[in-house]
């Protein structure tokens, strides 16, 4: 009985070892071909990954283009008048420098141009309707209004953040006003003087009135800029 039991155990262990070794051999036979096949397809696998990555990047770039606006490089526009910053007034000093800045700022301001044209148009239309003596009063009144208008513009310009960076004294600002305002008044006043002379219906009217425009511009500017 004991021998028979021993023989049965030995036979069972042998069979189990055989089955285990058979399973290991079968696994090796299956793993080796699969590994060789996978290694052959290595290049294709990475190529597919690269293509998929490129496709995703193209999609993302298209989405970003639709969402984000490209920033344009700022371009500096050269002013039409005084583009080379040429010197306008003789002499040196802070007063002349500020006066030149005020003159250039005014003539580069499109709004001031439009308002001046409207003002000259209204005054010119009135001059052809009014009688002779009233024309002269309107002509002088127009010069005074232009002085106050230009003075207000210059004072506003001298309070800009750029000029506030510099310690400019009131005497220099006053000098700048006295130098700049006649230049700013004269163009509009010359046109009004020409229209005044034409409205008198004489050959000498335009010549006399335009000749008188210069002293009127400097005279009214001197009187109404005597204080800051």
Coordinates of C-alpha atoms in Angstrom, one line a residue:
X1 CA 0.0 0.0 0.0
X2 CA 2.8 2.4 0.9
X3 CA 4.7 1.7 -2.3
X4 CA 1.6 2.3 -4.4
X5 CA 1.0 5.7 -2.7
X6 CA 4.6 6.8 -3.3
X7 CA 4.4 5.8 -7.0
X8 CA 1.2 7.8 -7.4
X9 CA 2.8 11.0 -5.9
X10 CA 5.9 10.7 -8.2
X11 CA 3.7 10.2 -11.2
X12 CA 1.5 13.2 -10.3
X13 CA 4.6 15.5 -9.8
X14 CA 6.1 14.4 -13.1
X15 CA 2.9 15.1 -14.9
X16 CA 2.6 18.6 -13.4
X17 CA 6.2 19.4 -14.2
X18 CA 5.6 18.4 -17.8
X19 CA 2.5 20.5 -18.0
X20 CA 4.4 23.6 -16.5
X21 CA 7.3 23.2 -18.9
X22 CA 4.9 22.8 -21.8
X23 CA 3.1 26.0 -20.8
X24 CA 6.4 27.9 -20.6
X25 CA 7.5 26.6 -24.0
X26 CA 4.2 27.6 -25.5
X27 CA 4.5 31.1 -24.1
X28 CA 8.0 31.5 -25.4
X29 CA 7.0 30.3 -28.8
X30 CA 4.1 32.9 -28.9
X31 CA 6.1 35.8 -27.3
X32 CA 9.1 35.7 -29.6
X33 CA 7.2 36.1 -33.0
X34 CA 5.1 38.9 -31.5
X35 CA 8.2 40.7 -30.2
X36 CA 9.9 40.4 -33.6
X37 CA 6.7 41.7 -35.3
X38 CA 6.5 44.7 -32.9
X39 CA 10.1 45.6 -33.4
X40 CA 9.6 45.6 -37.2
X41 CA 6.7 48.1 -36.8
X42 CA 8.6 50.5 -34.5
X43 CA 9.2 53.0 -37.2
X44 CA 5.6 53.0 -38.4
X45 CA 4.4 53.5 -34.8
X46 CA 6.5 56.6 -34.2
X47 CA 5.6 58.0 -37.6
X48 CA 1.9 57.7 -36.8
X49 CA 2.5 59.5 -33.5
X50 CA 4.3 62.3 -35.3
X51 CA 1.5 62.7 -37.8
X52 CA -1.1 62.8 -35.1
X53 CA 0.9 65.4 -33.2
X54 CA 1.3 67.6 -36.3
X55 CA -2.5 67.3 -37.0
X56 CA -3.3 68.4 -33.5
X57 CA -0.9 71.3 -33.7
X58 CA -2.5 72.5 -37.0
X59 CA -5.9 72.4 -35.4
X60 CA -4.8 74.3 -32.3
X61 CA -3.1 77.0 -34.5
X62 CA -6.3 77.5 -36.5
X63 CA -8.3 77.9 -33.3
X64 CA -5.8 80.5 -32.0
X65 CA -5.8 82.5 -35.2
X66 CA -9.6 82.8 -35.0
X67 CA -9.6 83.7 -31.3
X68 CA -6.5 86.0 -31.0
X69 CA -5.9 89.0 -33.2
X70 CA -2.5 89.7 -34.4
X71 CA -1.0 92.9 -33.0
X72 CA 0.0 95.4 -35.6
X73 CA 3.2 97.2 -35.3
X74 CA 2.5 100.8 -34.4
X75 CA 3.4 103.2 -37.2
X76 CA 4.3 106.8 -36.6
X77 CA 2.5 109.2 -39.0
X78 CA 4.6 112.1 -40.1
X79 CA 2.6 115.4 -39.7
X80 CA 1.7 117.2 -42.8
X81 CA 2.9 120.6 -41.6
X82 CA 6.4 121.2 -40.1
X83 CA 7.3 117.5 -40.6
X84 CA 11.0 118.3 -40.3
X85 CA 10.6 120.4 -37.1
X86 CA 12.1 123.5 -38.7
X87 CA 12.7 126.6 -36.6
X88 CA 9.9 129.2 -36.8
X89 CA 11.0 132.0 -34.5
X90 CA 14.2 133.8 -34.2
X91 CA 16.1 133.9 -30.9
X92 CA 16.7 131.4 -28.1
X93 CA 15.2 130.7 -24.8
X94 CA 12.4 128.7 -23.2
X95 CA 9.8 131.2 -24.2
X96 CA 10.6 130.9 -27.9
X97 CA 10.8 127.2 -27.7
X98 CA 7.3 126.9 -26.0
X99 CA 5.9 129.4 -28.6
X100 CA 7.1 127.2 -31.5
X101 CA 5.6 124.1 -29.8
X102 CA 2.3 125.9 -29.5
X103 CA 2.3 127.1 -33.1
X104 CA 3.1 123.6 -34.5
X105 CA 0.6 122.0 -32.2
X106 CA -2.2 124.3 -33.4
X107 CA -1.5 124.0 -37.1
X108 CA -1.3 120.2 -36.7
X109 CA -4.7 120.1 -35.0
X110 CA -7.4 119.1 -37.5
X111 CA -10.2 120.2 -35.1
X112 CA -8.8 123.7 -34.8
X113 CA -8.6 123.9 -38.6
X114 CA -12.2 122.9 -39.1
X115 CA -13.5 125.3 -36.4
X116 CA -11.5 128.2 -37.9
X117 CA -12.9 127.5 -41.3
X118 CA -16.4 127.6 -39.9
X119 CA -15.7 130.8 -38.0
X120 CA -14.3 132.5 -41.1
X121 CA -17.2 131.4 -43.2
X122 CA -19.8 132.8 -40.8
X123 CA -18.0 136.1 -40.4
X124 CA -17.5 136.4 -44.2
X125 CA -21.1 135.8 -44.8
X126 CA -22.1 138.5 -42.3
X127 CA -19.7 141.0 -43.8
X128 CA -21.6 141.0 -47.2
X129 CA -24.9 141.7 -45.4
X130 CA -23.9 144.4 -42.9
X131 CA -23.5 148.1 -43.8
X132 CA -20.0 149.8 -44.3
X133 CA -19.5 151.2 -40.8
X134 CA -20.6 147.9 -39.1
X135 CA -18.2 145.9 -41.3
X136 CA -15.2 147.6 -39.5
X137 CA -16.6 146.9 -36.1
X138 CA -17.2 143.2 -37.0
X139 CA -13.7 143.0 -38.4
X140 CA -12.2 144.3 -35.1
X141 CA -14.5 142.1 -33.1
X142 CA -13.4 139.1 -35.1
X143 CA -9.7 139.8 -34.3
X144 CA -10.5 140.1 -30.6
X145 CA -12.4 136.8 -30.6
X146 CA -9.6 135.1 -32.5
X147 CA -7.1 136.3 -29.8
X148 CA -9.2 135.0 -27.0
X149 CA -9.7 131.7 -28.8
X150 CA -6.0 131.2 -29.5
X151 CA -5.1 132.2 -26.0
X152 CA -7.5 129.6 -24.5
X153 CA -6.0 126.9 -26.8
X154 CA -2.4 127.8 -25.8
X155 CA -3.2 127.8 -22.1
X156 CA -4.8 124.4 -22.5
X157 CA -1.7 123.1 -24.4
X158 CA 0.6 124.3 -21.7
X159 CA -1.2 122.1 -19.1
X160 CA -0.6 118.9 -21.1
X161 CA 1.3 116.1 -19.2
X162 CA 4.4 116.5 -21.5
X163 CA 4.9 120.2 -20.6
X164 CA 4.0 119.5 -17.0
X165 CA 7.2 117.5 -16.7
X166 CA 9.3 120.7 -17.0
X167 CA 9.5 123.4 -14.3
X168 CA 8.3 126.2 -16.6
X169 CA 7.8 129.6 -14.9
X170 CA 4.8 131.8 -15.5
X171 CA 7.0 134.5 -17.1
X172 CA 8.1 132.0 -19.7
X173 CA 4.5 130.9 -20.4
X174 CA 3.5 134.6 -20.7
X175 CA 6.3 135.2 -23.2
X176 CA 5.3 132.2 -25.2
X177 CA 1.7 133.4 -25.4
X178 CA 2.8 136.8 -26.6
X179 CA 5.1 135.3 -29.3
X180 CA 2.7 132.6 -30.5
X181 CA -0.8 134.2 -30.5
X182 CA -0.2 136.8 -33.3
X183 CA 1.0 134.0 -35.6
X184 CA -2.0 131.9 -34.8
X185 CA -4.5 134.8 -35.3
X186 CA -3.0 136.1 -38.6
X187 CA -4.1 133.4 -41.1
X188 CA -7.8 133.6 -40.3
X189 CA -7.7 137.3 -39.9
X190 CA -6.1 137.8 -43.3
X191 CA -8.9 135.9 -44.9
X192 CA -11.5 137.9 -43.0
X193 CA -9.7 141.1 -44.0
X194 CA -9.8 140.1 -47.7
X195 CA -13.5 139.4 -47.5
X196 CA -14.1 142.7 -45.7
X197 CA -12.2 144.6 -48.5
X198 CA -14.1 142.8 -51.2
X199 CA -17.5 143.5 -49.5
X200 CA -16.7 147.2 -49.8
X201 CA -16.9 146.9 -53.6
X202 CA -13.8 149.1 -54.2
X203 CA -10.5 148.3 -55.8
X204 CA -8.5 149.5 -52.9
X205 CA -10.6 147.8 -50.2
X206 CA -8.8 144.4 -50.2
X207 CA -5.4 146.0 -50.3
X208 CA -6.0 148.3 -47.4
X209 CA -7.8 145.8 -45.2
X210 CA -5.2 143.0 -45.7
X211 CA -2.4 145.5 -45.0
X212 CA -4.2 146.6 -41.8
X213 CA -4.7 142.9 -40.7
X214 CA -1.0 142.6 -39.6
X215 CA -1.0 145.5 -37.1
X216 CA -4.5 144.6 -35.9
X217 CA -3.4 141.0 -35.2
X218 CA -0.3 142.1 -33.3
X219 CA -2.1 145.0 -31.6
X220 CA -5.0 143.0 -30.2
X221 CA -2.7 140.1 -29.2
X222 CA -0.4 142.5 -27.3
X223 CA -3.4 144.1 -25.5
X224 CA -5.2 140.8 -24.5
X225 CA -2.0 138.9 -23.6
X226 CA -0.7 141.6 -21.3
X227 CA -1.9 139.3 -18.5
X228 CA -1.5 135.5 -18.3

